[in-house]
Amino acid sequence: VARNHKGCEICDPGKCGEHHGVREIAQDNQHYYTKYWRFDDSAPRIKTATTLTLKSIPSQFRIPPSRFHNIRQYFIEKFATLKEKNLDGMDFLLEYNPGLVVIPRKTKKHLPKEATYLVSLRITPANNCFPSDAYSDLPKPVWEAVYHTSINHLGLALLDENYQLLPGYDIVIEVDTQVGLKRNMTPGDSLSVSEFALVRDI
């Protein structure tokens, strides 16, 4: 885009200096070459991609894949159904924001031998997962229901070395009430989740 459109030279690594009339930018008596990097060049290489779908979320709380192509209408229908029941928000759940930790050696002896990682996930219906035009003309009450964030759960799962879920080792925990969950980890030692004064090793 920067190379083909006049006025966009600032985003072209080969032209950004010329755009400013200099090849170098001086700052605090030091000289820097301006650098703009393509995301796919600067980001870490993806070695093993995976999609995490927790089996502990019942199918009735999933968006049917057959509705993905017309998700706008699905949102409208779901909103109408829940409104009749005087319920706010949406009742489907999606996984977000995975956080990955290596299971400490001392903890592995208590788990299946394939267990290599523990992943934590935010589980909520609030989402922005579909094309923007699916949301842009939603009626305001439906749009607000889609982004309603009062439902937030914690998902935990064990993964093998290839980042695949271990069957039977995932759970979704309701944390909408204050339970004081906290992750504790000592390098090379143990991993635990604490609730107030009670600490339980995973």
C-alpha positions as a Python dict, from the first residue, in 0.01 Angstrom:
ca = {
    (1, 'V'): (0, 0, 0),
    (2, 'A'): (276, 244, 100),
    (3, 'R'): (462, 187, -224),
    (4, 'N'): (163, 225, -450),
    (5, 'H'): (-18, 519, -294),
    (6, 'K'): (110, 875, -286),
    (7, 'G'): (127, 1015, 66),
    (8, 'C'): (179, 676, 231),
    (9, 'E'): (559, 674, 202),
    (10, 'I'): (595, 710, 579),
    (11, 'C'): (491, 346, 616),
    (12, 'D'): (737, 217, 357),
    (13, 'P'): (1063, 108, 528),
    (14, 'G'): (1256, 212, 218),
    (15, 'K'): (1094, 555, 194),
    (16, 'C'): (1006, 667, 547),
    (17, 'G'): (1336, 852, 593),
    (18, 'E'): (1297, 1032, 262),
    (19, 'H'): (944, 1124, 363),
    (20, 'H'): (1092, 1321, 653),
    (21, 'G'): (1366, 1464, 429),
    (22, 'V'): (1641, 1275, 612),
    (23, 'R'): (1788, 928, 611),
    (24, 'E'): (1840, 938, 986),
    (25, 'I'): (1645, 1083, 1276),
    (26, 'A'): (1849, 1247, 1552),
    (27, 'Q'): (1723, 1222, 1907),
    (28, 'D'): (1911, 1292, 2230),
    (29, 'N'): (2238, 1317, 2036),
    (30, 'Q'): (2186, 965, 1903),
    (31, 'H'): (2096, 869, 1549),
    (32, 'Y'): (1826, 621, 1464),
    (33, 'Y'): (1715, 482, 1133),
    (34, 'T'): (1336, 477, 1124),
    (35, 'K'): (1211, 121, 1107),
    (36, 'Y'): (874, -12, 1004),
    (37, 'W'): (829, -387, 1003),
    (38, 'R'): (569, -612, 850),
    (39, 'F'): (387, -801, 1122),
    (40, 'D'): (451, -1137, 955),
    (41, 'D'): (823, -1055, 943),
    (42, 'S'): (861, -929, 1299),
    (43, 'A'): (628, -1167, 1484),
    (44, 'P'): (757, -1498, 1621),
    (45, 'R'): (717, -1786, 1380),
    (46, 'I'): (417, -2007, 1446),
    (47, 'K'): (546, -2358, 1496),
    (48, 'T'): (235, -2538, 1616),
    (49, 'A'): (-107, -2379, 1571),
    (50, 'T'): (-409, -2509, 1757),
    (51, 'T'): (-768, -2416, 1839),
    (52, 'L'): (-881, -2481, 2194),
    (53, 'T'): (-1243, -2592, 2236),
    (54, 'L'): (-1320, -2701, 2590),
    (55, 'K'): (-1535, -3014, 2605),
    (56, 'S'): (-1660, -2909, 2949),
    (57, 'I'): (-1877, -2640, 2787),
    (58, 'P'): (-2211, -2811, 2704),
    (59, 'S'): (-2322, -2801, 2341),
    (60, 'Q'): (-2632, -2596, 2430),
    (61, 'F'): (-2398, -2310, 2522),
    (62, 'R'): (-2221, -2317, 2184),
    (63, 'I'): (-2310, -2121, 1872),
    (64, 'P'): (-2408, -2385, 1614),
    (65, 'P'): (-2149, -2381, 1331),
    (66, 'S'): (-2440, -2390, 1085),
    (67, 'R'): (-2526, -2035, 1199),
    (68, 'F'): (-2181, -1883, 1145),
    (69, 'H'): (-2269, -1772, 791),
    (70, 'N'): (-2559, -1558, 918),
    (71, 'I'): (-2451, -1476, 1270),
    (72, 'R'): (-2639, -1143, 1268),
    (73, 'Q'): (-2973, -1319, 1241),
    (74, 'Y'): (-2866, -1569, 1506),
    (75, 'F'): (-2791, -1284, 1749),
    (76, 'I'): (-3133, -1130, 1683),
    (77, 'E'): (-3317, -1461, 1731),
    (78, 'K'): (-3119, -1549, 2045),
    (79, 'F'): (-3189, -1205, 2192),
    (80, 'A'): (-3564, -1242, 2129),
    (81, 'T'): (-3571, -1587, 2291),
    (82, 'L'): (-3387, -1472, 2603),
    (83, 'K'): (-3593, -1154, 2627),
    (84, 'E'): (-3907, -1366, 2654),
    (85, 'K'): (-3746, -1532, 2956),
    (86, 'N'): (-3646, -1195, 3106),
    (87, 'L'): (-3278, -1280, 3073),
    (88, 'D'): (-3005, -1027, 2990),
    (89, 'G'): (-2710, -1079, 2760),
    (90, 'M'): (-2650, -1400, 2564),
    (91, 'D'): (-2625, -1757, 2689),
    (92, 'F'): (-2357, -1893, 2456),
    (93, 'L'): (-1990, -1913, 2564),
    (94, 'L'): (-1662, -1858, 2381),
    (95, 'E'): (-1298, -1912, 2480),
    (96, 'Y'): (-1057, -1616, 2481),
    (97, 'N'): (-715, -1494, 2588),
    (98, 'P'): (-523, -1817, 2649),
    (99, 'G'): (-245, -1801, 2904),
    (100, 'L'): (7, -2085, 2891),
    (101, 'V'): (247, -2213, 3157),
    (102, 'V'): (480, -2510, 3157),
    (103, 'I'): (383, -2758, 3426),
    (104, 'P'): (665, -2772, 3686),
    (105, 'R'): (857, -3096, 3714),
    (106, 'K'): (751, -3155, 4076),
    (107, 'T'): (385, -3126, 3976),
    (108, 'K'): (400, -3355, 3670),
    (109, 'K'): (421, -3669, 3885),
    (110, 'H'): (61, -3604, 4000),
    (111, 'L'): (-75, -3567, 3647),
    (112, 'P'): (-105, -3780, 3332),
    (113, 'K'): (235, -3838, 3177),
    (114, 'E'): (131, -3652, 2859),
    (115, 'A'): (53, -3332, 3052),
    (116, 'T'): (303, -3062, 2952),
    (117, 'Y'): (118, -2732, 2977),
    (118, 'L'): (-163, -2573, 3176),
    (119, 'V'): (-375, -2324, 2983),
    (120, 'S'): (-611, -2071, 3135),
    (121, 'L'): (-888, -1906, 2932),
    (122, 'R'): (-1148, -1636, 2972),
    (123, 'I'): (-1493, -1785, 2903),
    (124, 'T'): (-1765, -1532, 2816),
    (125, 'P'): (-2037, -1461, 2560),
    (126, 'A'): (-1902, -1106, 2502),
    (127, 'N'): (-1728, -1122, 2165),
    (128, 'N'): (-1603, -950, 1855),
    (129, 'C'): (-1524, -1267, 1663),
    (130, 'F'): (-1722, -1212, 1344),
    (131, 'P'): (-1686, -964, 1055),
    (132, 'S'): (-1759, -606, 1158),
    (133, 'D'): (-2058, -581, 923),
    (134, 'A'): (-2229, -853, 1129),
    (135, 'Y'): (-2241, -609, 1421),
    (136, 'S'): (-2264, -269, 1254),
    (137, 'D'): (-2639, -261, 1190),
    (138, 'L'): (-2762, -472, 1481),
    (139, 'P'): (-3048, -312, 1674),
    (140, 'K'): (-2899, -134, 1974),
    (141, 'P'): (-3053, -366, 2241),
    (142, 'V'): (-2916, -672, 2055),
    (143, 'W'): (-2572, -512, 2014),
    (144, 'E'): (-2560, -434, 2386),
    (145, 'A'): (-2661, -791, 2469),
    (146, 'V'): (-2383, -932, 2248),
    (147, 'Y'): (-2125, -721, 2432),
    (148, 'H'): (-2277, -775, 2777),
    (149, 'T'): (-1985, -872, 3002),
    (150, 'S'): (-2144, -970, 3332),
    (151, 'I'): (-2069, -1337, 3259),
    (152, 'N'): (-1702, -1423, 3299),
    (153, 'H'): (-1578, -1772, 3374),
    (154, 'L'): (-1232, -1921, 3412),
    (155, 'G'): (-1136, -2213, 3190),
    (156, 'L'): (-848, -2443, 3283),
    (157, 'A'): (-712, -2734, 3081),
    (158, 'L'): (-412, -2962, 3051),
    (159, 'L'): (-232, -2979, 2716),
    (160, 'D'): (21, -3221, 2575),
    (161, 'E'): (351, -3117, 2414),
    (162, 'N'): (169, -3044, 2086),
    (163, 'Y'): (-79, -2810, 2259),
    (164, 'Q'): (-365, -3058, 2226),
    (165, 'L'): (-626, -3089, 2503),
    (166, 'L'): (-603, -3397, 2721),
    (167, 'P'): (-950, -3558, 2721),
    (168, 'G'): (-1122, -3525, 3056),
    (169, 'Y'): (-879, -3265, 3192),
    (170, 'D'): (-1056, -2935, 3130),
    (171, 'I'): (-1295, -2741, 3349),
    (172, 'V'): (-1490, -2415, 3349),
    (173, 'I'): (-1520, -2236, 3683),
    (174, 'E'): (-1778, -1971, 3759),
    (175, 'V'): (-1597, -1669, 3896),
    (176, 'D'): (-1875, -1412, 3867),
    (177, 'T'): (-1877, -1393, 4245),
    (178, 'Q'): (-1565, -1288, 4432),
    (179, 'V'): (-1371, -1603, 4503),
    (180, 'G'): (-1024, -1452, 4517),
    (181, 'L'): (-865, -1696, 4275),
    (182, 'K'): (-493, -1638, 4232),
    (183, 'R'): (-225, -1824, 4040),
    (184, 'N'): (92, -1896, 4233),
    (185, 'M'): (404, -2025, 4069),
    (186, 'T'): (756, -2063, 4200),
    (187, 'P'): (1012, -2119, 3920),
    (188, 'G'): (1109, -2483, 3911),
    (189, 'D'): (881, -2565, 4200),
    (190, 'S'): (501, -2597, 4207),
    (191, 'L'): (195, -2445, 4049),
    (192, 'S'): (-121, -2383, 4248),
    (193, 'V'): (-449, -2196, 4250),
    (194, 'S'): (-555, -2034, 4575),
    (195, 'E'): (-899, -1932, 4697),
    (196, 'F'): (-872, -1691, 4990),
    (197, 'A'): (-655, -1871, 5247),
    (198, 'L'): (-706, -2213, 5093),
    (199, 'V'): (-435, -2327, 4853),
    (200, 'R'): (-479, -2631, 4635),
    (201, 'D'): (-210, -2773, 4412),
    (202, 'I'): (-314, -2857, 4060),
}
